PDB file of C-alpha atoms and ligand atoms in Angstrom:
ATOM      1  CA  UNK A 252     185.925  94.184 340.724  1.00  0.00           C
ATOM      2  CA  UNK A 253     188.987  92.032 339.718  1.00  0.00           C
ATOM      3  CA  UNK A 254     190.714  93.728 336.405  1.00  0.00           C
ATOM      4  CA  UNK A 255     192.320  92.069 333.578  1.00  0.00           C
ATOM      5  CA  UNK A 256     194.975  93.921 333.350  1.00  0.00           C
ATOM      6  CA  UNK A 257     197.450  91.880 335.349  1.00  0.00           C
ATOM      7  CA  UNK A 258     196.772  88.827 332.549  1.00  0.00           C
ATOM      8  CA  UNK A 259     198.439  87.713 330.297  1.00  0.00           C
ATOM      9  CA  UNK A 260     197.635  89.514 326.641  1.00  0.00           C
ATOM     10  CA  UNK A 261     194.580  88.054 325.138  1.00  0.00           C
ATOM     11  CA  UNK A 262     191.766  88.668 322.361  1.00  0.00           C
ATOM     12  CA  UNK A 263     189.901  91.373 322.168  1.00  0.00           C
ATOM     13  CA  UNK A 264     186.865  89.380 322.321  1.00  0.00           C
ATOM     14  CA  UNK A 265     187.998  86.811 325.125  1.00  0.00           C
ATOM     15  CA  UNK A 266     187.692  90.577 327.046  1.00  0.00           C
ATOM     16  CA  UNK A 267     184.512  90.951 325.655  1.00  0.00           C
ATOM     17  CA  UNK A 268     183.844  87.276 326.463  1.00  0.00           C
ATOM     18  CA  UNK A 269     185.060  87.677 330.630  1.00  0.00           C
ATOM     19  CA  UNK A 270     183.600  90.523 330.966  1.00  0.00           C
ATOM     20  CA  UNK A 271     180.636  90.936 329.697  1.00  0.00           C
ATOM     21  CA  UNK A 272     177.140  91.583 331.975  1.00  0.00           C
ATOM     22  CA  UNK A 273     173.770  90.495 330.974  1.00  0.00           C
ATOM     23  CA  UNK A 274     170.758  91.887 332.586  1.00  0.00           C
ATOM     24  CA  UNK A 275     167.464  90.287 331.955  1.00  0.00           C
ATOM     25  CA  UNK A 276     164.284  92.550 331.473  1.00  0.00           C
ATOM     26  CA  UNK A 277     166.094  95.764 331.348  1.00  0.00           C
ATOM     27  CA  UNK A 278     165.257  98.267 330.294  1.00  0.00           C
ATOM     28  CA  UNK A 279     161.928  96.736 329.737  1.00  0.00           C
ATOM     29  CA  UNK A 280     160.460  92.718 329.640  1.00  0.00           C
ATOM     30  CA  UNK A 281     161.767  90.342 327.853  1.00  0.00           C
ATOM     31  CA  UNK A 282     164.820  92.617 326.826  1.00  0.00           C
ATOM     32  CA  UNK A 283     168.257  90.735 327.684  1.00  0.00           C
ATOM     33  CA  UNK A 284     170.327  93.874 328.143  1.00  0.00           C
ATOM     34  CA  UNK A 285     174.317  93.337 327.146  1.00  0.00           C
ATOM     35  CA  UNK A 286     175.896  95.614 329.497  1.00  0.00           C
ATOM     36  CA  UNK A 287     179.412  96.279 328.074  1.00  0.00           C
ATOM     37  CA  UNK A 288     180.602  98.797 330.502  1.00  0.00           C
ATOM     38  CA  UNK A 289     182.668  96.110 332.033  1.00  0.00           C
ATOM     39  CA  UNK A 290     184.809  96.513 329.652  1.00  0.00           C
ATOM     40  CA  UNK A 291     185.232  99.664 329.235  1.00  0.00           C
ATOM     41  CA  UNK A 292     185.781  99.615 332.736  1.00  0.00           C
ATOM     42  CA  UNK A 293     189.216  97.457 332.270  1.00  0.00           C
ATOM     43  CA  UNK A 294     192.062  99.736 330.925  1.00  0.00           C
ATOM     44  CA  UNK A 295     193.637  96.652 328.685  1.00  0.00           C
ATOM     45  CA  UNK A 296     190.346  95.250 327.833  1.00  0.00           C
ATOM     46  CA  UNK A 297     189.492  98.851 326.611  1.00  0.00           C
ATOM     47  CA  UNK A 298     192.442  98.763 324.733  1.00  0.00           C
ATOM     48  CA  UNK A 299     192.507  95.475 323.352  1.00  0.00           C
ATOM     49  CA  UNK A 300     188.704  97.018 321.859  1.00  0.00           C
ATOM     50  CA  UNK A 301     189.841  99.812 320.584  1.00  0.00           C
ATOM     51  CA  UNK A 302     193.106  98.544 319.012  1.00  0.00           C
ATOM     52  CA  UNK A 303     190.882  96.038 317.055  1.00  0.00           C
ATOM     53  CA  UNK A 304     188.425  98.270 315.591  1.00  0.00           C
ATOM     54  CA  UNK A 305     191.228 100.322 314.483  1.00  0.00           C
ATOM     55  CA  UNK A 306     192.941  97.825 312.440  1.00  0.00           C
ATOM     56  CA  UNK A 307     190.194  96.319 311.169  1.00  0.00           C
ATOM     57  CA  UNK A 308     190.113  98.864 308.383  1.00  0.00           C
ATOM     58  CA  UNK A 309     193.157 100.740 309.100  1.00  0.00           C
ATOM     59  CA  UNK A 310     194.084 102.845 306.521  1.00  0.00           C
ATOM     60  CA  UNK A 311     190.605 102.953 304.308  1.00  0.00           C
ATOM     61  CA  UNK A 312     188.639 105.278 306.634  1.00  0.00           C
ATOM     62  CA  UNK A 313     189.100 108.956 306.983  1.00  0.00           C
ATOM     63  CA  UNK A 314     186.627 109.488 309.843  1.00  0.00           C
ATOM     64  CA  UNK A 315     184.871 107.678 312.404  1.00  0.00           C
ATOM     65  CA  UNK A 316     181.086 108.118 313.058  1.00  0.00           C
ATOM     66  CA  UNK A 317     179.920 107.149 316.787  1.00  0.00           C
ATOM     67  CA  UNK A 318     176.033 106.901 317.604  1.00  0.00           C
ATOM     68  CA  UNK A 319     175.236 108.098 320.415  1.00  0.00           C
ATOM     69  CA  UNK A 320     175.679 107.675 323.136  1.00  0.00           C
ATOM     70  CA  UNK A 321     178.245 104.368 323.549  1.00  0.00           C
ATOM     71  CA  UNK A 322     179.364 104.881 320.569  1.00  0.00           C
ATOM     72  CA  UNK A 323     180.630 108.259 321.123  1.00  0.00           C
ATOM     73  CA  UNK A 324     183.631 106.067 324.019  1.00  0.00           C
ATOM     74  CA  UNK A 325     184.039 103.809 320.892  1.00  0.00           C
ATOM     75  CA  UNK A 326     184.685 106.498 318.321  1.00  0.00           C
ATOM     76  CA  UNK A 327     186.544 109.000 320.467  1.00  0.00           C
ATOM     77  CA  UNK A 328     189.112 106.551 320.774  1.00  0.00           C
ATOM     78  CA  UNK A 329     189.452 104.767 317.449  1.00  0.00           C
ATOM     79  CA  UNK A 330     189.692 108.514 315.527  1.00  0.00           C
ATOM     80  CA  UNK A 331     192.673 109.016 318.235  1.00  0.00           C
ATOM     81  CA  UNK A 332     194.359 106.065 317.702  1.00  0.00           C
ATOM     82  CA  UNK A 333     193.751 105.496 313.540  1.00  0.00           C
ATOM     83  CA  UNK A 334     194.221 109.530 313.793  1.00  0.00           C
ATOM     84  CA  UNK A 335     191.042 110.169 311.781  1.00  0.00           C
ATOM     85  CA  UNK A 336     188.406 112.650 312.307  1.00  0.00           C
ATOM     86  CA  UNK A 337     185.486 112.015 314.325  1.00  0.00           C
ATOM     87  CA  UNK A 338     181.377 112.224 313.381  1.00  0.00           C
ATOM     88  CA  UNK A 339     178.791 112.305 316.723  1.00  0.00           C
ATOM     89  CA  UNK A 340     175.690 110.738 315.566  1.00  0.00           C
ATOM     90  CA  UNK A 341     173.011 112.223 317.706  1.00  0.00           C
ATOM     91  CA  UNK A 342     169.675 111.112 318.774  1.00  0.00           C
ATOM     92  CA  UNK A 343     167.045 113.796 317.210  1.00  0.00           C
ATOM     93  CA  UNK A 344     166.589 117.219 318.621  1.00  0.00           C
ATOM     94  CA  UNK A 345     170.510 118.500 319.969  1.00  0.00           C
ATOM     95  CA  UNK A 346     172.282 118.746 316.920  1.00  0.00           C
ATOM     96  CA  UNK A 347     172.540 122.734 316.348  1.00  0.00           C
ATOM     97  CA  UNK A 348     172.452 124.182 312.437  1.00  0.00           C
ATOM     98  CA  UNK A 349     171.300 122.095 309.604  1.00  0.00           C
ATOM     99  CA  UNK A 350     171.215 118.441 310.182  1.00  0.00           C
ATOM    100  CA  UNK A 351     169.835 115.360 308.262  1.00  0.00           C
ATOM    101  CA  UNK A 352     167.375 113.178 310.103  1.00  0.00           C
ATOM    102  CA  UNK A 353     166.737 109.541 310.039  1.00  0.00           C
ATOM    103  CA  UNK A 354     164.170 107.425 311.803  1.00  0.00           C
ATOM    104  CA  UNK A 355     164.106 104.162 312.695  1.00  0.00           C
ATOM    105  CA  UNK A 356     162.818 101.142 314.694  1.00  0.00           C
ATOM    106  CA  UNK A 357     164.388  99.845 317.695  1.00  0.00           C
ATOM    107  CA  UNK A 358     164.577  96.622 319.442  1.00  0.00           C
ATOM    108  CA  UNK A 359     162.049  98.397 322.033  1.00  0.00           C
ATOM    109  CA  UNK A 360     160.626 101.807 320.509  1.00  0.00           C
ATOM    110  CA  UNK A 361     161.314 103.599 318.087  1.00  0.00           C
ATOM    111  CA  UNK A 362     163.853 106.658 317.613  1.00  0.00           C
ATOM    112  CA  UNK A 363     165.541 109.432 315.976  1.00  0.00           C
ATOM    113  CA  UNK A 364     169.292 109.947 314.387  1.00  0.00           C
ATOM    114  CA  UNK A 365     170.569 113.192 313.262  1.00  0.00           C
ATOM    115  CA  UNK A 366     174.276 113.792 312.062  1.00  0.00           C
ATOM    116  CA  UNK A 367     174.929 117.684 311.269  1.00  0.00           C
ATOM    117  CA  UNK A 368     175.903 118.362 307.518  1.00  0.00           C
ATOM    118  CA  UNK A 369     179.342 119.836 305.793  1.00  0.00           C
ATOM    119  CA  UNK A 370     181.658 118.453 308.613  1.00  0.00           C
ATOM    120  CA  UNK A 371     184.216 116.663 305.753  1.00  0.00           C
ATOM    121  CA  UNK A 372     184.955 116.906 302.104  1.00  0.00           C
ATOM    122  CA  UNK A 373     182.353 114.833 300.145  1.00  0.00           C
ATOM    123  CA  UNK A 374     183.447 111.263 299.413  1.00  0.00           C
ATOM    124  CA  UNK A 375     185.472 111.188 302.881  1.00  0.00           C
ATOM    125  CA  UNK A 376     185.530 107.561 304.038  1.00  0.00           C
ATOM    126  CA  UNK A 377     183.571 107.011 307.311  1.00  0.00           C
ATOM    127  CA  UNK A 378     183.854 103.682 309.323  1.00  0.00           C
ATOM    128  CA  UNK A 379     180.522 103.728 311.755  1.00  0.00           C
ATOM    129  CA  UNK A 380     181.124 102.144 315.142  1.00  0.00           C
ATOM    130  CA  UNK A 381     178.458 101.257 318.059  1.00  0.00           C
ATOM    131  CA  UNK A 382     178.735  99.104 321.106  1.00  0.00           C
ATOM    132  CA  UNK A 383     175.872  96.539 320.203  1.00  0.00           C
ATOM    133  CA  UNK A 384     173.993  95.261 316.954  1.00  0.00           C
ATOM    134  CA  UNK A 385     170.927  93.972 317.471  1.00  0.00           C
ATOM    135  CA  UNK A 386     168.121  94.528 315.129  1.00  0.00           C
ATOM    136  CA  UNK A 387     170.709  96.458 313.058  1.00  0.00           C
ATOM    137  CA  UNK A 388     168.093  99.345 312.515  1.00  0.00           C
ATOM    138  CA  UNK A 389     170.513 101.961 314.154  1.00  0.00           C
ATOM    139  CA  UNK A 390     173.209 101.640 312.050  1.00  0.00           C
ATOM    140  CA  UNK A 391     171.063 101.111 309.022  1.00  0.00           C
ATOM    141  CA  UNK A 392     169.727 104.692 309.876  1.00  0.00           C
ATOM    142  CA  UNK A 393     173.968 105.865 310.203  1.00  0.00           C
ATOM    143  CA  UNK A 394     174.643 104.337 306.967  1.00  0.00           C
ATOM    144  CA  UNK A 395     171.899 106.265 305.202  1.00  0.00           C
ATOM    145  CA  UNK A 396     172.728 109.425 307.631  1.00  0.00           C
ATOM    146  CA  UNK A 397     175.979 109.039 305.880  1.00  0.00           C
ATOM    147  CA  UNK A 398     175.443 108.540 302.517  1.00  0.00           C
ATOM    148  CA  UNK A 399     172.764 111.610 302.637  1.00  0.00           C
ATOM    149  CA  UNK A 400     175.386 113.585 303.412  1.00  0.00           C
ATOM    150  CA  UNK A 401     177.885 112.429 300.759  1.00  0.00           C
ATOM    151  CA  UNK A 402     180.185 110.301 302.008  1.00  0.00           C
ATOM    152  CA  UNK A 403     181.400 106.740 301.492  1.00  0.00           C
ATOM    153  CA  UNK A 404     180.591 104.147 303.985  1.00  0.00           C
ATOM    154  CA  UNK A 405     184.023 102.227 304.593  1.00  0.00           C
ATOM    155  CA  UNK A 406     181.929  99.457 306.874  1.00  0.00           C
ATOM    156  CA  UNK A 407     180.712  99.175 310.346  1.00  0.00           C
ATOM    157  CA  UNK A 408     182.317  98.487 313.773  1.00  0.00           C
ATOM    158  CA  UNK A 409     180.537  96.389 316.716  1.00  0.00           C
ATOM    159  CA  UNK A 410     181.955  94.960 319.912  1.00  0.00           C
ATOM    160  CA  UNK A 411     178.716  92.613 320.418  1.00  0.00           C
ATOM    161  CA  UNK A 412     176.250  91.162 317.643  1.00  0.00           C
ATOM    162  CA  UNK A 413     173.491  89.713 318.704  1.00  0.00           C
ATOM    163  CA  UNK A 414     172.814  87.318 315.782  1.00  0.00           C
ATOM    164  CA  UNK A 415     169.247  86.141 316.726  1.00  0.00           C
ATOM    165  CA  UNK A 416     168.107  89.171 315.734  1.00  0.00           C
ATOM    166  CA  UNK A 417     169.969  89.594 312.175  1.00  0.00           C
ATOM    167  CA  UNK A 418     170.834  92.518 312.454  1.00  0.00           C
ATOM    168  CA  UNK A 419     173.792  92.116 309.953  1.00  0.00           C
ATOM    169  CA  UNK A 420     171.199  91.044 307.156  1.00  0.00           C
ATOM    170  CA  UNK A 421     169.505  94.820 307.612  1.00  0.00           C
ATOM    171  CA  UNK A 422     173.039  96.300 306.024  1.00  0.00           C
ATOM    172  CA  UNK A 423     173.515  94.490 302.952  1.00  0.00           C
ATOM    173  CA  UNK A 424     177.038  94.594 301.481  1.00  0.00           C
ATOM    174  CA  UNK A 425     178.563  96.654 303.965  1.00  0.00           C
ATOM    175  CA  UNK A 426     181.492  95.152 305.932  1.00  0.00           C
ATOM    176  CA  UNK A 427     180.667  94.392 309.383  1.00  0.00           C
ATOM    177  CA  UNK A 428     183.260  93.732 312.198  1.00  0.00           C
ATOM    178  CA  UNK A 429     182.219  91.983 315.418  1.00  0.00           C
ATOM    179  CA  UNK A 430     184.653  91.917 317.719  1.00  0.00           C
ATOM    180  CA  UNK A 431     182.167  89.043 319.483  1.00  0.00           C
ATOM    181  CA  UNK A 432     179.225  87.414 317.865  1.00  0.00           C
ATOM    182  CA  UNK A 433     176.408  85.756 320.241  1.00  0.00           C
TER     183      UNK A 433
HETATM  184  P1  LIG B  93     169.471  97.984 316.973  1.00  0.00           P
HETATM  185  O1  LIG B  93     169.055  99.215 316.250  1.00  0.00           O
HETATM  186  O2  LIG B  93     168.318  97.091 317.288  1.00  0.00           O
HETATM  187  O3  LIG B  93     170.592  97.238 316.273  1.00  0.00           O
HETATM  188  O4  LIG B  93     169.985  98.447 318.378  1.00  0.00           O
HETATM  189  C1  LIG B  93     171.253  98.911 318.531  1.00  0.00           C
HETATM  190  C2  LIG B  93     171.343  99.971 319.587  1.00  0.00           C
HETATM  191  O5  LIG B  93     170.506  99.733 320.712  1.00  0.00           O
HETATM  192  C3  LIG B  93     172.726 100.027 320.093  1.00  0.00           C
HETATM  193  O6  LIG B  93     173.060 101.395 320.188  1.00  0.00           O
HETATM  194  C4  LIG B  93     172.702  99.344 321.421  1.00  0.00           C
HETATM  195  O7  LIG B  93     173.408 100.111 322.335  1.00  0.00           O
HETATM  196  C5  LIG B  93     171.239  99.273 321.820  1.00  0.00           C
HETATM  197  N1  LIG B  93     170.751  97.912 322.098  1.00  0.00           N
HETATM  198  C6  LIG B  93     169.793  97.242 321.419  1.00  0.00           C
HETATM  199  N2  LIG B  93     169.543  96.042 321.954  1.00  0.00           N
HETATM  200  C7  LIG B  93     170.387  95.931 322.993  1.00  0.00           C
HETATM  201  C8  LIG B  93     170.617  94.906 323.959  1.00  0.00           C
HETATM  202  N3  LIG B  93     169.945  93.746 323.958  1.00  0.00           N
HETATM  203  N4  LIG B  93     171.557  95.139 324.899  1.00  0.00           N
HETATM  204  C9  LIG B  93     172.247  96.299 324.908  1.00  0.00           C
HETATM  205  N5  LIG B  93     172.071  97.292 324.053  1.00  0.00           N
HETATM  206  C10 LIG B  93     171.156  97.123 323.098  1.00  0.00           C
END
């Protein structure tokens, strides 16, 4: 696999762009898969990601919330480099202690998010970040995860929207940041 890294700098999403994978019928018919472990495969490519979620609202979030489970890569980074606290937004069933619990549909199935409670002060600002929107019922289910458990939704954080499936429409107001749109 050739990296990017020898390139010249370039856009986060002309990263996303080159190195994207698309797998048709996976993981079931008719489902056209984005695969963006490509680029988090490519060290500057994986940087150039990061670095523009992170400014994107720099300075008006106080944590990041990741859904599980590429989301977790996304948010791990981001709260190092904006040097915020981090939230792991769990499918249902592995989050110890008391935790809220939010279902939702899913592109193909249906599924559970659970986000344990008293982890920052109430009102904290939380910026929500996932690899792909697509139906946008996942982060629909964060958002209310995180306004459950009192705090303030800053906006949300995507490296791919799939905008055939208005996904964006599902969240309303909230600020969404796509680092591509397809
Ligand atoms: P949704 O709730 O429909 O917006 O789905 C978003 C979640 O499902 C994200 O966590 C994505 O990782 C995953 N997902 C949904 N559709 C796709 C797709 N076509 N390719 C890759 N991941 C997808």
């Amino acid at each position: 696999m050739t990296q990017l890294s020898a390139t010249a700098p370039k856009s986060a999403a002309s990263y996303v762009e080159a190195l994207l994978a698309s797998y048709p019928d996976f993981p079931k018919p008719d489902i056209l898969f984005r695969d963006l472990n490509p680029v988090f495969a490519d060290a500057v490519a994986f940087r150039a990601i990061i670095d523009d979620l992170a400014d994107q609202h720099r300075g008006r979030f106080d944590a990041v919330a990741g859904i599980e489970a590429r989301g977790f890569l996304l948010a791990a980074a981001v709260g190092y480099a904006a040097n915020v606290a981090v939230l792991a937004v769990r499918k249902g069933g592995k989050l110890p202690g008391t935790v809220l619990t939010e279902e939702y549909e899913l592109e193909y199935g249906s599924a559970r998010l659970e986000l344990e409670i008293g982890q920052l002060p109430a009102g904290s600002r939380v910026l929500i970040l996932d690899d792909v929107l697509a139906t946008g019922g996942t982060i629909a289910a964060t958002s209310r995860l995180i306004d459950r458990a009192g705090y303030t939704l800053t906006g949300v954080g995507v490296v791919l929207e799939l905008t055939d499936l208005h996904g964006r429409e599902r969240l309303g107001t909230t600020a969404v940041h796509a680092i591509m749109s397809i």
